[in-house]
PDB file of C-alpha atoms in Angstrom:
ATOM      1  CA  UNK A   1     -31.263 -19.542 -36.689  1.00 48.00           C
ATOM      2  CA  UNK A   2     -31.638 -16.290 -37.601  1.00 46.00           C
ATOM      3  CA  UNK A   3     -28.433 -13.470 -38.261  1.00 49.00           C
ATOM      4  CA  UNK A   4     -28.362 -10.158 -38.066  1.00 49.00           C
ATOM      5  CA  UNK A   5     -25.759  -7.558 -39.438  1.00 50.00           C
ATOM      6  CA  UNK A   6     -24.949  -4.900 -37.333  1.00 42.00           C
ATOM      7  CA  UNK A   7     -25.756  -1.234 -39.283  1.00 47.00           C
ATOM      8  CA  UNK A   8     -23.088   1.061 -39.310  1.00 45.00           C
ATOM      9  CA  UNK A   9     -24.277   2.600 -36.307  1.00 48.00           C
ATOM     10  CA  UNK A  10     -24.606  -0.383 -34.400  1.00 43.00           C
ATOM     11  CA  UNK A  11     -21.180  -1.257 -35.577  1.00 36.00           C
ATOM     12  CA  UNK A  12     -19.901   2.093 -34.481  1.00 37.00           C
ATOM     13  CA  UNK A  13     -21.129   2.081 -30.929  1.00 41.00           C
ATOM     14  CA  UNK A  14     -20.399  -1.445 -30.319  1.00 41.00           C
ATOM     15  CA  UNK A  15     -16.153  -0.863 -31.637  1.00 39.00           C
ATOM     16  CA  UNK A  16     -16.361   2.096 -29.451  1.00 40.00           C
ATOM     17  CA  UNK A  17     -17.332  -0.090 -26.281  1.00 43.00           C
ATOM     18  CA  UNK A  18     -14.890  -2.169 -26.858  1.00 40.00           C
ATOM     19  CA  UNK A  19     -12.238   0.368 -26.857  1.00 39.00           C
ATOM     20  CA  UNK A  20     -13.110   1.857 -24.101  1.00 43.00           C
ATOM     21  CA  UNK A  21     -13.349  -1.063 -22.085  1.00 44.00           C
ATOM     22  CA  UNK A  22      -9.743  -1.976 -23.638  1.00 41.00           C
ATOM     23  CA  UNK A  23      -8.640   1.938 -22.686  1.00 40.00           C
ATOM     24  CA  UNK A  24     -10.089   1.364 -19.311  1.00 42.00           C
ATOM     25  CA  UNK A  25      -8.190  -1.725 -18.278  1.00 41.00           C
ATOM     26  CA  UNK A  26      -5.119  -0.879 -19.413  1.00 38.00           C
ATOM     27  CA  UNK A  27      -5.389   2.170 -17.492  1.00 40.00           C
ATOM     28  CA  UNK A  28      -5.983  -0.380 -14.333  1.00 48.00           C
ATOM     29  CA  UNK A  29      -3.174  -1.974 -15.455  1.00 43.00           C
ATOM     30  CA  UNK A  30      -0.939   0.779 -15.441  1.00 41.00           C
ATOM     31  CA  UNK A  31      -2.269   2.285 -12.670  1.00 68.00           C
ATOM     32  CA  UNK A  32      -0.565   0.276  -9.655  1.00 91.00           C
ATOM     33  CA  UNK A  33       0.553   2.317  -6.792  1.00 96.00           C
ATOM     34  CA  UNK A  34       4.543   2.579  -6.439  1.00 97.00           C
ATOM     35  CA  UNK A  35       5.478   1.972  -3.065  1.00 98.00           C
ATOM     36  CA  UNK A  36       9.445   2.376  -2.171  1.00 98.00           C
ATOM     37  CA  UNK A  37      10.769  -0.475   0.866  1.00 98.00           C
ATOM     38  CA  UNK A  38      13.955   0.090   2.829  1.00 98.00           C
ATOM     39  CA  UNK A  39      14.369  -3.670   4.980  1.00 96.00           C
ATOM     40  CA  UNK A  40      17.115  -5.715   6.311  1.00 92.00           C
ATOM     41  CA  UNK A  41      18.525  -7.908   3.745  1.00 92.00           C
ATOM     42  CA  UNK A  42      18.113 -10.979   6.136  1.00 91.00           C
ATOM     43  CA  UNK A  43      14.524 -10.269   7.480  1.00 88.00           C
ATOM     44  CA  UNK A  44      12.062 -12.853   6.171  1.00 87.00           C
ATOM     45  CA  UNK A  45       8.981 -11.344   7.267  1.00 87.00           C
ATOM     46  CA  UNK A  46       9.808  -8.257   5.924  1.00 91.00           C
ATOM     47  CA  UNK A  47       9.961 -10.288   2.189  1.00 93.00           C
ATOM     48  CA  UNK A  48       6.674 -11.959   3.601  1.00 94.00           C
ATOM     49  CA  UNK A  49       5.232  -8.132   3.621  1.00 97.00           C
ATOM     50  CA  UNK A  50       6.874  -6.624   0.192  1.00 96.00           C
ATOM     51  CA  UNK A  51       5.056  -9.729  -0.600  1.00 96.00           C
ATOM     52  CA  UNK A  52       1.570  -9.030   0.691  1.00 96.00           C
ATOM     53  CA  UNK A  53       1.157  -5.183  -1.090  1.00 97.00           C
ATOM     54  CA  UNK A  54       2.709  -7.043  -4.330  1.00 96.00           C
ATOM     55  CA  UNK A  55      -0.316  -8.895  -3.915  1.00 96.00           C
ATOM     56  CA  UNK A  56      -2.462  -6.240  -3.388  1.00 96.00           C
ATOM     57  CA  UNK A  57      -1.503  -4.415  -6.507  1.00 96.00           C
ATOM     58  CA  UNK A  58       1.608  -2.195  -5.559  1.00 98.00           C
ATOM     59  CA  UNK A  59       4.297  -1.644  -7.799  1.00 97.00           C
ATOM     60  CA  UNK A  60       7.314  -2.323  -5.507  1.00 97.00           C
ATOM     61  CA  UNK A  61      11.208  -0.885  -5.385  1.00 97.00           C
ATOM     62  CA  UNK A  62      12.883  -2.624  -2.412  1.00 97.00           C
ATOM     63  CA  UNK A  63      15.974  -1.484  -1.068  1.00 97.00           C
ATOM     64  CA  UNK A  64      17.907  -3.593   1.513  1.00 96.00           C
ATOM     65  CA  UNK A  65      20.177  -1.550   3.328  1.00 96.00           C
ATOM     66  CA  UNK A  66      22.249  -2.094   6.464  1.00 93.00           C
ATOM     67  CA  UNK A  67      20.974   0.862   8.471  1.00 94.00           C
ATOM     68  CA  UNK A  68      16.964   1.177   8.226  1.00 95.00           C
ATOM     69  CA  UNK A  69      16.922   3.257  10.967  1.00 96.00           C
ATOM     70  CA  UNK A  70      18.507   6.021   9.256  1.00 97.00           C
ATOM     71  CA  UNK A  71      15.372   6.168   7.262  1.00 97.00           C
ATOM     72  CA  UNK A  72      13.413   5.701   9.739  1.00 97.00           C
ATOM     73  CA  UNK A  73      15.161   9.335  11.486  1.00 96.00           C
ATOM     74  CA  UNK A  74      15.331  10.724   7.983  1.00 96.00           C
ATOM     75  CA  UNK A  75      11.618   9.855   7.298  1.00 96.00           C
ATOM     76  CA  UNK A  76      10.985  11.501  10.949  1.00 95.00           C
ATOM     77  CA  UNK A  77       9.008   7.845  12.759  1.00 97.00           C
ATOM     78  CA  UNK A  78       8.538   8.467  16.105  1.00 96.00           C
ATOM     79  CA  UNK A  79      10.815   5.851  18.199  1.00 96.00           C
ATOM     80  CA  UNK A  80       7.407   4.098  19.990  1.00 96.00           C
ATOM     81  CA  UNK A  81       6.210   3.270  16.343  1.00 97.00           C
ATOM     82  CA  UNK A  82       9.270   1.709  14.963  1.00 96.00           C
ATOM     83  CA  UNK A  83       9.095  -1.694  13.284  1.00 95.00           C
ATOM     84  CA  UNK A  84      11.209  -3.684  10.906  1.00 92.00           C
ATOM     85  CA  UNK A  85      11.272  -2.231   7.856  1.00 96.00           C
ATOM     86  CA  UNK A  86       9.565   1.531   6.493  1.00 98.00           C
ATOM     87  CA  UNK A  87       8.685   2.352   2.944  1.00 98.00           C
ATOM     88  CA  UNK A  88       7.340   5.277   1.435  1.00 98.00           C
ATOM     89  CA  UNK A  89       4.249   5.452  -0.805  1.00 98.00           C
ATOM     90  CA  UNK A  90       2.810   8.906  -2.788  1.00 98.00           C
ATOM     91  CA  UNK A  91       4.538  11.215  -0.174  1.00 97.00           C
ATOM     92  CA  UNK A  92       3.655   9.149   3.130  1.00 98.00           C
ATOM     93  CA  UNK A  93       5.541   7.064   5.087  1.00 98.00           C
ATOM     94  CA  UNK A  94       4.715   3.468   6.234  1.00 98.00           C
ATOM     95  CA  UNK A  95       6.211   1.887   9.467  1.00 98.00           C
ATOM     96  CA  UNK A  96       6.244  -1.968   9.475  1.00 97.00           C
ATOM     97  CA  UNK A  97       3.352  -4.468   9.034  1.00 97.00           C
ATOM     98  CA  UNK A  98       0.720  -2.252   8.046  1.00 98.00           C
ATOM     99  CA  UNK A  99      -2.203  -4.015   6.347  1.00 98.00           C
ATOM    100  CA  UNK A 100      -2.089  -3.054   2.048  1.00 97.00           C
ATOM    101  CA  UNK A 101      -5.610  -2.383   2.431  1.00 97.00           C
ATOM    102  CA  UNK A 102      -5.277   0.641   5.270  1.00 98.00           C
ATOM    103  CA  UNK A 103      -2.464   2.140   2.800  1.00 98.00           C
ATOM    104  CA  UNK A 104      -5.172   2.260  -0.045  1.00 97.00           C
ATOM    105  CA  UNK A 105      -7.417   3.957   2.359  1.00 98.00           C
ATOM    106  CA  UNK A 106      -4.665   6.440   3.205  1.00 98.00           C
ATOM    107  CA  UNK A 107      -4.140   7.244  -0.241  1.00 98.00           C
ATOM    108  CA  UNK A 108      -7.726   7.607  -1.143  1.00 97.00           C
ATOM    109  CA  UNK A 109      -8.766   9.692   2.019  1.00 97.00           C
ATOM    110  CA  UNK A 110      -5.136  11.716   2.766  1.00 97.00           C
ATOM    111  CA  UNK A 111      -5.758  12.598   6.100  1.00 96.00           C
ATOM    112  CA  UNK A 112      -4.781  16.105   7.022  1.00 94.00           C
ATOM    113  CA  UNK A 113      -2.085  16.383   9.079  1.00 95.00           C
ATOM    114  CA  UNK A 114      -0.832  12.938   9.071  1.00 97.00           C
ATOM    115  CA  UNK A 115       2.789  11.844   7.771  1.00 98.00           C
ATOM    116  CA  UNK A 116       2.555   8.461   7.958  1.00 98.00           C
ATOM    117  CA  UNK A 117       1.206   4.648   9.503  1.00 98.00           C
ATOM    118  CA  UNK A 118       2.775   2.563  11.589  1.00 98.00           C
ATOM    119  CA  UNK A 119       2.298  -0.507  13.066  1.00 97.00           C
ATOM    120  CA  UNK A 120       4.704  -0.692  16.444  1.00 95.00           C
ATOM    121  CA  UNK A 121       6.691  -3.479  16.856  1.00 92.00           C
ATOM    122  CA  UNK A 122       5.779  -6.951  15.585  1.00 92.00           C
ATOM    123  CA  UNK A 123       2.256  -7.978  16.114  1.00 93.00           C
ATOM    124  CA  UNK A 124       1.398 -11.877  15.275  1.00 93.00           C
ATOM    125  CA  UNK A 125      -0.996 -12.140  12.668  1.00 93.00           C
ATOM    126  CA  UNK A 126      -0.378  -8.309  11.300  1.00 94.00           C
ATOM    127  CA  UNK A 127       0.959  -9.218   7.258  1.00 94.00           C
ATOM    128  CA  UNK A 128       4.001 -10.926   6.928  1.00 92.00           C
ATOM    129  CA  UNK A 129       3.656 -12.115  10.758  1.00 92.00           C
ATOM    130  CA  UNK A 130       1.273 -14.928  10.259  1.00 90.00           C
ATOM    131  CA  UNK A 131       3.564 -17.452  12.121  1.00 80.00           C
ATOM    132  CA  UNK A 132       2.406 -20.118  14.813  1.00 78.00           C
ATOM    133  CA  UNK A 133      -1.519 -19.727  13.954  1.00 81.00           C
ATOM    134  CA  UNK A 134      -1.710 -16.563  16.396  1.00 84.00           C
ATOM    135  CA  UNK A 135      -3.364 -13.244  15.719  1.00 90.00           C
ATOM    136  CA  UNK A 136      -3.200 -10.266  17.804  1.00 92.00           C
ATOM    137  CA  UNK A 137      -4.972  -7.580  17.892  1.00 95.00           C
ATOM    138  CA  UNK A 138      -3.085  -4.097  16.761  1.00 96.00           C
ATOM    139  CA  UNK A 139      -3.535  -0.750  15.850  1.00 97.00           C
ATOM    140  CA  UNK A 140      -2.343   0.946  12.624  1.00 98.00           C
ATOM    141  CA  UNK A 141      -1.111   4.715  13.762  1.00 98.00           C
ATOM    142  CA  UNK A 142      -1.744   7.444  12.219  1.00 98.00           C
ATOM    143  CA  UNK A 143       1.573  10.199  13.028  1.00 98.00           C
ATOM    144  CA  UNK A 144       1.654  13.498  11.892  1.00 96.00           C
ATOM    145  CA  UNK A 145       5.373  15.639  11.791  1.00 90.00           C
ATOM    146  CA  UNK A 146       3.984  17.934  14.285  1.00 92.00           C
ATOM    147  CA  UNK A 147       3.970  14.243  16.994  1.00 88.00           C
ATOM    148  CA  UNK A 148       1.039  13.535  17.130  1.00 95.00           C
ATOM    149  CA  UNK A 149      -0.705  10.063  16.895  1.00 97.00           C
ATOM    150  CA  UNK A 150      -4.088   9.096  16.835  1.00 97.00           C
ATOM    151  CA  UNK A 151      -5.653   5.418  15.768  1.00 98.00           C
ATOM    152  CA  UNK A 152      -5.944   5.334  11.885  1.00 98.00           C
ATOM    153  CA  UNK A 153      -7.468   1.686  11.917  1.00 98.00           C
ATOM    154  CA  UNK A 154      -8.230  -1.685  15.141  1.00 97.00           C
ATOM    155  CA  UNK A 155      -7.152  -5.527  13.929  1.00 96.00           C
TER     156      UNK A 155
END
C-alpha cells in the first residue's frame, strides 16, 4: 500500500473543487422556482396537482379562496381555457392541470407574446387527474393578452 500526500497545490485545487461543488448545489438547492396557487379549498385534484410541481421542484404558496374565478378574470384566462384552479409562476399565468415539466419549458424558452398555459377543462390522465386508469389526450395552450392561442405542447 502505498500513500501519497497531497502538495500544497494539489491540496489547493482539490479544497477548491470541493467548494465549488458545495457552492454549486446549494445554489440548486436554493434555486426552486416559486409558483403562487389560488384552488378551491375542497378540490382534491387540485392538492393532487400543488402536489405534482412540489415534486418537480417548485417552491409552492397555495391560497384557497372561495372565488378562483376572480383570478382567473383578474389574471385575464380566456373563458374556453378555464380549469380548476390557476397559479402564477415568474410573471405567467397557469390554467389547471398543466404538466410541471411544460412550465419549466415556459420559463426557460419565454415565448413572446404569450401570458400564460392552460389546460381546458379536466382531462383524465393530465396531473392530478390520474383517476380510473384513463389517459386522454390534451393540449397545453399557449394564450397571449392580445387572445390569441396557439398549441404550446400534445399529451
Amino acid at each position: 500500500m502505498s500513500s501519497h500526500t497531497l502538495s500544497r497545490r494539489e491540496w489547493v485545487a482539490a479544497s477548491a473543487g470541493a467548494l465549488a461543488l458545495l457552492v454549486s448545489r446549494r445554489a440548486d438547492a436554493s434555486a426552486k422556482v416559486a409558483i403562487t396557487i389560488y384552488k378551491s379549498p375542497t378540490c382534491g385534484c387540485c392538492a393532487k396537482w400543488v402536489d405534482h410541481v412540489r415534486a418537480a421542484g417548485f417552491a409552492t404558496t397555495v391560497h384557497d379562496v372561495a372565488d378562483v374565478d376572480a383570478i382567473k378574470r383578474r389574471e385575464g384566462v380566456p373563458t374556453a381555457l378555464q380549469s380548476c384552479h390557476t397559479a402564477l409562476v415568474e410573471g405567467y399565468v397557469v390554467e389547471g392541470h398543466v404538466p410541471a415539466a411544460d412550465v419549466l419549458r415556459l420559463l426557460r424558452e419565454k415565448p413572446r407574446g404569450v401570458r400564460g398555459v392552460a389546460v381546458p377543462g379536466m382531462p383524465s390522465g393530465s396531473p392530478g387527474m390520474e383517476m380510473g386508469g384513463r389517459a386522454d389526450r390534451f393540449d397545453v395552450v399557449a394564450f397571449g393578452r392580445d387572445g390569441r392561442t396557439s398549441v404550446f405542447a400534445r399529451h
